[in-house]
PDB file of C-alpha atoms in Angstrom:
ATOM      1  CA  MET A   1      -6.411  17.998 -18.375  1.00  0.00           C
ATOM      2  CA  PRO A   2      -4.325  15.333 -16.630  1.00  0.00           C
ATOM      3  CA  LYS A   3      -4.554  11.879 -18.199  1.00  0.00           C
ATOM      4  CA  VAL A   4      -6.121   9.350 -15.831  1.00  0.00           C
ATOM      5  CA  ALA A   5      -6.124   5.560 -15.705  1.00  0.00           C
ATOM      6  CA  VAL A   6      -8.028   3.219 -13.408  1.00  0.00           C
ATOM      7  CA  LEU A   7      -6.378  -0.053 -12.396  1.00  0.00           C
ATOM      8  CA  THR A   8      -8.547  -3.004 -11.346  1.00  0.00           C
ATOM      9  CA  ASN A   9      -6.911  -5.736  -9.264  1.00  0.00           C
ATOM     10  CA  ASP A  10      -7.576  -9.472  -9.319  1.00  0.00           C
ATOM     11  CA  LEU A  11     -11.280  -9.407 -10.178  1.00  0.00           C
ATOM     12  CA  GLN A  12     -11.048 -12.807 -11.861  1.00  0.00           C
ATOM     13  CA  TYR A  13     -13.372 -15.790 -11.772  1.00  0.00           C
ATOM     14  CA  ASP A  14     -10.958 -18.191 -10.038  1.00  0.00           C
ATOM     15  CA  LEU A  15     -10.168 -15.640  -7.330  1.00  0.00           C
ATOM     16  CA  VAL A  16     -13.707 -14.368  -6.794  1.00  0.00           C
ATOM     17  CA  ASN A  17     -15.217 -17.861  -6.681  1.00  0.00           C
ATOM     18  CA  LYS A  18     -12.951 -19.081  -3.863  1.00  0.00           C
ATOM     19  CA  ASP A  19     -15.930 -19.575  -1.545  1.00  0.00           C
ATOM     20  CA  GLU A  20     -19.473 -18.363  -0.963  1.00  0.00           C
ATOM     21  CA  GLU A  21     -18.400 -15.569   1.396  1.00  0.00           C
ATOM     22  CA  ARG A  22     -16.020 -14.053  -1.148  1.00  0.00           C
ATOM     23  CA  LYS A  23     -18.573 -14.397  -3.957  1.00  0.00           C
ATOM     24  CA  ALA A  24     -21.112 -12.514  -1.849  1.00  0.00           C
ATOM     25  CA  VAL A  25     -18.705  -9.742  -0.838  1.00  0.00           C
ATOM     26  CA  VAL A  26     -17.479  -9.216  -4.411  1.00  0.00           C
ATOM     27  CA  GLY A  27     -21.011  -9.553  -5.807  1.00  0.00           C
ATOM     28  CA  ALA A  28     -22.148  -6.656  -3.621  1.00  0.00           C
ATOM     29  CA  VAL A  29     -19.459  -4.368  -5.100  1.00  0.00           C
ATOM     30  CA  ILE A  30     -19.438  -5.319  -8.792  1.00  0.00           C
ATOM     31  CA  PRO A  31     -22.623  -3.543 -10.004  1.00  0.00           C
ATOM     32  CA  LYS A  32     -21.529  -0.159  -8.620  1.00  0.00           C
ATOM     33  CA  LEU A  33     -17.937  -0.734  -9.744  1.00  0.00           C
ATOM     34  CA  ALA A  34     -19.078  -1.609 -13.280  1.00  0.00           C
ATOM     35  CA  GLU A  35     -21.140   1.593 -13.426  1.00  0.00           C
ATOM     36  CA  PHE A  36     -18.169   3.589 -12.074  1.00  0.00           C
ATOM     37  CA  LEU A  37     -15.872   2.140 -14.748  1.00  0.00           C
ATOM     38  CA  ASP A  38     -18.394   2.925 -17.502  1.00  0.00           C
ATOM     39  CA  THR A  39     -18.627   6.520 -16.273  1.00  0.00           C
ATOM     40  CA  LEU A  40     -14.840   6.825 -16.241  1.00  0.00           C
ATOM     41  CA  ARG A  41     -14.602   5.385 -19.754  1.00  0.00           C
ATOM     42  CA  SER A  42     -17.046   8.085 -20.920  1.00  0.00           C
ATOM     43  CA  LEU A  43     -14.596  10.644 -19.470  1.00  0.00           C
ATOM     44  CA  ASP A  44     -11.710   9.210 -21.516  1.00  0.00           C
ATOM     45  CA  VAL A  45     -10.150   7.397 -18.559  1.00  0.00           C
ATOM     46  CA  LEU A  46      -8.029   4.415 -19.553  1.00  0.00           C
ATOM     47  CA  VAL A  47      -9.180   1.190 -17.845  1.00  0.00           C
ATOM     48  CA  VAL A  48      -6.440  -1.336 -17.108  1.00  0.00           C
ATOM     49  CA  HIS A  49      -7.244  -4.740 -15.621  1.00  0.00           C
ATOM     50  CA  LEU A  50      -4.407  -6.246 -13.593  1.00  0.00           C
ATOM     51  CA  GLN A  51      -4.764  -9.978 -14.102  1.00  0.00           C
ATOM     52  CA  LEU A  52      -2.986 -12.254 -11.643  1.00  0.00           C
ATOM     53  CA  ILE A  53      -1.449 -15.319 -13.269  1.00  0.00           C
ATOM     54  CA  ASN A  54      -0.111 -17.680 -10.618  1.00  0.00           C
ATOM     55  CA  ARG A  55       2.976 -19.699 -11.431  1.00  0.00           C
ATOM     56  CA  PRO A  56       2.912 -23.348 -10.298  1.00  0.00           C
ATOM     57  CA  ASP A  57       6.457 -23.068  -8.927  1.00  0.00           C
ATOM     58  CA  ASP A  58       5.638 -20.045  -6.736  1.00  0.00           C
ATOM     59  CA  PRO A  59       5.529 -21.366  -3.153  1.00  0.00           C
ATOM     60  CA  ARG A  60       3.933 -18.105  -1.924  1.00  0.00           C
ATOM     61  CA  ALA A  61       0.943 -18.245  -4.276  1.00  0.00           C
ATOM     62  CA  GLU A  62      -2.296 -18.847  -2.367  1.00  0.00           C
ATOM     63  CA  ARG A  63      -3.700 -22.302  -2.879  1.00  0.00           C
ATOM     64  CA  TYR A  64      -7.275 -23.306  -2.125  1.00  0.00           C
ATOM     65  CA  ASN A  65      -7.130 -26.728  -0.433  1.00  0.00           C
ATOM     66  CA  GLY A  66      -4.088 -27.596  -2.561  1.00  0.00           C
ATOM     67  CA  TRP A  67      -5.481 -26.174  -5.828  1.00  0.00           C
ATOM     68  CA  LEU A  68      -3.670 -23.252  -7.434  1.00  0.00           C
ATOM     69  CA  PRO A  69      -6.173 -20.801  -8.986  1.00  0.00           C
ATOM     70  CA  ALA A  70      -5.601 -18.348 -11.846  1.00  0.00           C
ATOM     71  CA  THR A  71      -2.859 -20.264 -13.603  1.00  0.00           C
ATOM     72  CA  GLU A  72      -1.927 -19.649 -17.226  1.00  0.00           C
ATOM     73  CA  ASP A  73      -4.046 -22.572 -18.432  1.00  0.00           C
ATOM     74  CA  SER A  74      -7.096 -21.931 -16.246  1.00  0.00           C
ATOM     75  CA  PRO A  75     -10.119 -20.418 -18.013  1.00  0.00           C
ATOM     76  CA  GLY A  76     -10.973 -18.942 -14.606  1.00  0.00           C
ATOM     77  CA  ASN A  77      -8.026 -16.546 -14.828  1.00  0.00           C
ATOM     78  CA  ALA A  78     -10.263 -14.288 -16.950  1.00  0.00           C
ATOM     79  CA  VAL A  79     -11.374 -10.926 -15.555  1.00  0.00           C
ATOM     80  CA  LEU A  80     -15.087 -10.693 -14.722  1.00  0.00           C
ATOM     81  CA  ALA A  81     -17.016  -9.906 -17.893  1.00  0.00           C
ATOM     82  CA  GLU A  82     -19.202  -7.338 -16.081  1.00  0.00           C
ATOM     83  CA  ILE A  83     -16.265  -4.947 -15.712  1.00  0.00           C
ATOM     84  CA  VAL A  84     -14.497  -5.433 -19.065  1.00  0.00           C
ATOM     85  CA  ALA A  85     -15.190  -3.372 -22.189  1.00  0.00           C
ATOM     86  CA  ASP A  86     -13.648  -3.001 -25.627  1.00  0.00           C
ATOM     87  CA  GLY A  87     -10.592  -0.769 -25.458  1.00  0.00           C
ATOM     88  CA  ASP A  88      -9.590  -1.814 -21.925  1.00  0.00           C
ATOM     89  CA  LEU A  89      -6.017  -2.990 -21.417  1.00  0.00           C
ATOM     90  CA  MET A  90      -5.013  -6.255 -19.715  1.00  0.00           C
ATOM     91  CA  VAL A  91      -1.731  -6.446 -17.861  1.00  0.00           C
ATOM     92  CA  ARG A  92      -0.675  -9.814 -16.508  1.00  0.00           C
ATOM     93  CA  LYS A  93       1.135  -9.883 -13.192  1.00  0.00           C
ATOM     94  CA  HIS A  94       2.625 -12.627 -11.046  1.00  0.00           C
ATOM     95  CA  GLN A  95       2.787 -10.804  -7.702  1.00  0.00           C
ATOM     96  CA  ALA A  96       0.557  -8.503  -5.644  1.00  0.00           C
ATOM     97  CA  SER A  97       1.648  -5.198  -7.186  1.00  0.00           C
ATOM     98  CA  GLY A  98       0.602  -4.479 -10.735  1.00  0.00           C
ATOM     99  CA  PHE A  99       3.955  -2.775 -11.289  1.00  0.00           C
ATOM    100  CA  PHE A 100       6.252  -5.580 -10.084  1.00  0.00           C
ATOM    101  CA  GLY A 101       7.805  -7.398 -13.042  1.00  0.00           C
ATOM    102  CA  THR A 102       5.296  -6.026 -15.583  1.00  0.00           C
ATOM    103  CA  ASP A 103       5.263  -3.413 -18.335  1.00  0.00           C
ATOM    104  CA  LEU A 104       2.461  -1.443 -16.617  1.00  0.00           C
ATOM    105  CA  ASP A 105       4.597   1.643 -16.001  1.00  0.00           C
ATOM    106  CA  GLU A 106       5.770   1.658 -19.623  1.00  0.00           C
ATOM    107  CA  GLN A 107       2.206   1.361 -20.948  1.00  0.00           C
ATOM    108  CA  LEU A 108       0.917   4.126 -18.668  1.00  0.00           C
ATOM    109  CA  ARG A 109       3.749   6.496 -19.616  1.00  0.00           C
ATOM    110  CA  LYS A 110       3.215   5.755 -23.308  1.00  0.00           C
ATOM    111  CA  ALA A 111      -0.447   6.764 -22.835  1.00  0.00           C
ATOM    112  CA  GLY A 112       0.593   9.958 -21.017  1.00  0.00           C
ATOM    113  CA  VAL A 113      -1.048   8.947 -17.713  1.00  0.00           C
ATOM    114  CA  SER A 114      -0.221  11.001 -14.614  1.00  0.00           C
ATOM    115  CA  ASP A 115      -3.107  10.111 -12.267  1.00  0.00           C
ATOM    116  CA  LEU A 116      -4.157   6.631 -11.122  1.00  0.00           C
ATOM    117  CA  ILE A 117      -7.342   5.319  -9.562  1.00  0.00           C
ATOM    118  CA  VAL A 118      -6.831   1.913  -7.921  1.00  0.00           C
ATOM    119  CA  VAL A 119      -9.714  -0.518  -7.224  1.00  0.00           C
ATOM    120  CA  GLY A 120     -10.264  -4.234  -6.686  1.00  0.00           C
ATOM    121  CA  MET A 121      -9.206  -6.823  -4.164  1.00  0.00           C
ATOM    122  CA  HIS A 122      -7.759  -7.224  -1.673  1.00  0.00           C
ATOM    123  CA  THR A 123      -7.443  -3.721  -0.271  1.00  0.00           C
ATOM    124  CA  GLN A 124      -4.631  -4.631   2.110  1.00  0.00           C
ATOM    125  CA  ILE A 125      -2.642  -6.617  -0.459  1.00  0.00           C
ATOM    126  CA  CYS A 126      -2.878  -5.883  -4.186  1.00  0.00           C
ATOM    127  CA  VAL A 127      -4.580  -2.479  -3.956  1.00  0.00           C
ATOM    128  CA  GLN A 128      -2.162  -1.221  -1.284  1.00  0.00           C
ATOM    129  CA  THR A 129       1.013  -2.480  -2.997  1.00  0.00           C
ATOM    130  CA  THR A 130      -0.088  -1.233  -6.424  1.00  0.00           C
ATOM    131  CA  ALA A 131      -0.978   2.179  -4.966  1.00  0.00           C
ATOM    132  CA  ALA A 132       2.392   2.440  -3.215  1.00  0.00           C
ATOM    133  CA  ASP A 133       4.342   1.329  -6.287  1.00  0.00           C
ATOM    134  CA  GLY A 134       2.446   3.850  -8.422  1.00  0.00           C
ATOM    135  CA  PHE A 135       3.279   6.590  -5.928  1.00  0.00           C
ATOM    136  CA  PHE A 136       6.976   5.587  -5.937  1.00  0.00           C
ATOM    137  CA  ARG A 137       6.946   5.966  -9.725  1.00  0.00           C
ATOM    138  CA  GLY A 138       5.585   9.517  -9.520  1.00  0.00           C
ATOM    139  CA  TYR A 139       1.882   8.967 -10.197  1.00  0.00           C
ATOM    140  CA  ASN A 140      -0.864  10.746  -8.278  1.00  0.00           C
ATOM    141  CA  VAL A 141      -2.890   7.920  -6.710  1.00  0.00           C
ATOM    142  CA  VAL A 142      -6.510   7.850  -5.528  1.00  0.00           C
ATOM    143  CA  VAL A 143      -8.472   4.944  -4.061  1.00  0.00           C
ATOM    144  CA  PRO A 144     -12.287   5.099  -3.917  1.00  0.00           C
ATOM    145  CA  ARG A 145     -13.337   3.337  -0.722  1.00  0.00           C
ATOM    146  CA  GLU A 146     -16.418   1.645  -2.260  1.00  0.00           C
ATOM    147  CA  GLY A 147     -14.285   0.271  -5.094  1.00  0.00           C
ATOM    148  CA  VAL A 148     -12.049  -1.914  -2.952  1.00  0.00           C
ATOM    149  CA  ILE A 149     -12.765  -5.312  -1.481  1.00  0.00           C
ATOM    150  CA  SER A 150     -11.520  -7.162   1.587  1.00  0.00           C
ATOM    151  CA  MET A 151     -13.068 -10.063   3.442  1.00  0.00           C
ATOM    152  CA  ARG A 152     -12.726  -8.190   6.728  1.00  0.00           C
ATOM    153  CA  GLN A 153     -13.641  -4.514   7.043  1.00  0.00           C
ATOM    154  CA  GLU A 154     -10.813  -3.878   9.503  1.00  0.00           C
ATOM    155  CA  ASP A 155      -8.265  -5.014   6.884  1.00  0.00           C
ATOM    156  CA  ALA A 156      -9.730  -2.623   4.319  1.00  0.00           C
ATOM    157  CA  GLN A 157      -9.830   0.279   6.777  1.00  0.00           C
ATOM    158  CA  ARG A 158      -6.247  -0.272   7.926  1.00  0.00           C
ATOM    159  CA  ALA A 159      -5.034  -0.267   4.309  1.00  0.00           C
ATOM    160  CA  LEU A 160      -7.078   2.808   3.365  1.00  0.00           C
ATOM    161  CA  ASP A 161      -5.774   4.675   6.422  1.00  0.00           C
ATOM    162  CA  TRP A 162      -2.202   3.809   5.452  1.00  0.00           C
ATOM    163  CA  ILE A 163      -2.704   4.851   1.821  1.00  0.00           C
ATOM    164  CA  ALA A 164      -4.298   8.161   2.891  1.00  0.00           C
ATOM    165  CA  SER A 165      -1.449   8.901   5.303  1.00  0.00           C
ATOM    166  CA  PHE A 166       1.319   8.202   2.813  1.00  0.00           C
ATOM    167  CA  CYS A 167       0.811   7.621  -0.873  1.00  0.00           C
ATOM    168  CA  GLY A 168      -2.666   8.498  -2.103  1.00  0.00           C
ATOM    169  CA  GLY A 169      -6.008  10.119  -1.660  1.00  0.00           C
ATOM    170  CA  VAL A 170      -8.966   8.139  -0.346  1.00  0.00           C
ATOM    171  CA  THR A 171     -12.483   9.307  -1.141  1.00  0.00           C
ATOM    172  CA  ASP A 172     -15.759   8.047  -2.592  1.00  0.00           C
ATOM    173  CA  MET A 173     -16.576   7.212  -6.205  1.00  0.00           C
ATOM    174  CA  GLU A 174     -18.764  10.274  -6.736  1.00  0.00           C
ATOM    175  CA  ASP A 175     -15.944  12.583  -5.658  1.00  0.00           C
ATOM    176  CA  VAL A 176     -13.512  10.737  -7.939  1.00  0.00           C
ATOM    177  CA  VAL A 177     -15.812  11.252 -10.939  1.00  0.00           C
ATOM    178  CA  ASP A 178     -16.332  14.938 -10.107  1.00  0.00           C
ATOM    179  CA  ARG A 179     -12.579  15.473  -9.773  1.00  0.00           C
ATOM    180  CA  VAL A 180     -11.803  13.632 -13.019  1.00  0.00           C
ATOM    181  CA  ARG A 181     -14.310  15.892 -14.815  1.00  0.00           C
ATOM    182  CA  ALA A 182     -12.651  18.982 -13.331  1.00  0.00           C
ATOM    183  CA  GLY A 183      -9.052  17.769 -13.816  1.00  0.00           C
ATOM    184  CA  ARG A 184      -8.522  17.917 -10.031  1.00  0.00           C
ATOM    185  CA  LEU A 185      -7.914  14.297  -9.031  1.00  0.00           C
ATOM    186  CA  HIS A 186      -4.320  15.072  -8.035  1.00  0.00           C
ATOM    187  CA  GLU A 187      -5.514  17.467  -5.319  1.00  0.00           C
ATOM    188  CA  LEU A 188      -6.405  14.473  -3.137  1.00  0.00           C
ATOM    189  CA  MET A 189      -2.758  13.475  -2.675  1.00  0.00           C
ATOM    190  CA  PRO A 190      -1.647  13.618   0.985  1.00  0.00           C
ATOM    191  CA  THR A 191       0.749  16.323   2.091  1.00  0.00           C
ATOM    192  CA  PRO A 192       4.191  14.852   2.833  1.00  0.00           C
ATOM    193  CA  ALA A 193       4.866  14.522   6.565  1.00  0.00           C
ATOM    194  CA  SER A 194       7.662  16.588   8.002  1.00  0.00           C
TER     195      SER A 194
END
């Protein structure tokens, strides 16, 4: 059976609690995502939380009215407790992609992972760049549409359409679980365009 890992993106207190709208959007996804992660853990899927740590000298890091969230010294950089379990891995990142400037690829290869499931926020930023970077490194990538979060549905749909046309499969959580059980997650990869 292929070894599978699921990568969560930026589901951290400082980032989720930006404003009431974001809290509501994320809050609507978290219960189902937590259940999905628990099911995957029971199927021996490695759960890796990609934890954004913003650097104060990064001029491109998003600030909220001048405040820089998710810094090294902020307790709010922690990943939401509802989705973390013993045995999960934490990988700190400083940019959108979980692969850029991190040891994620090394850790996944050491664990024998070939297939990736990518979830979290934002679909059109961290999920999309992490999915593409995983694809470029030879992983089979799948994104469950109910496991990703964007503040605007059109942003999420645009990103999912792009992923499905180029670097990964897009389906629902139930299909992901069924395919993991059967060792068939990789079958969702798009056919290369001619």
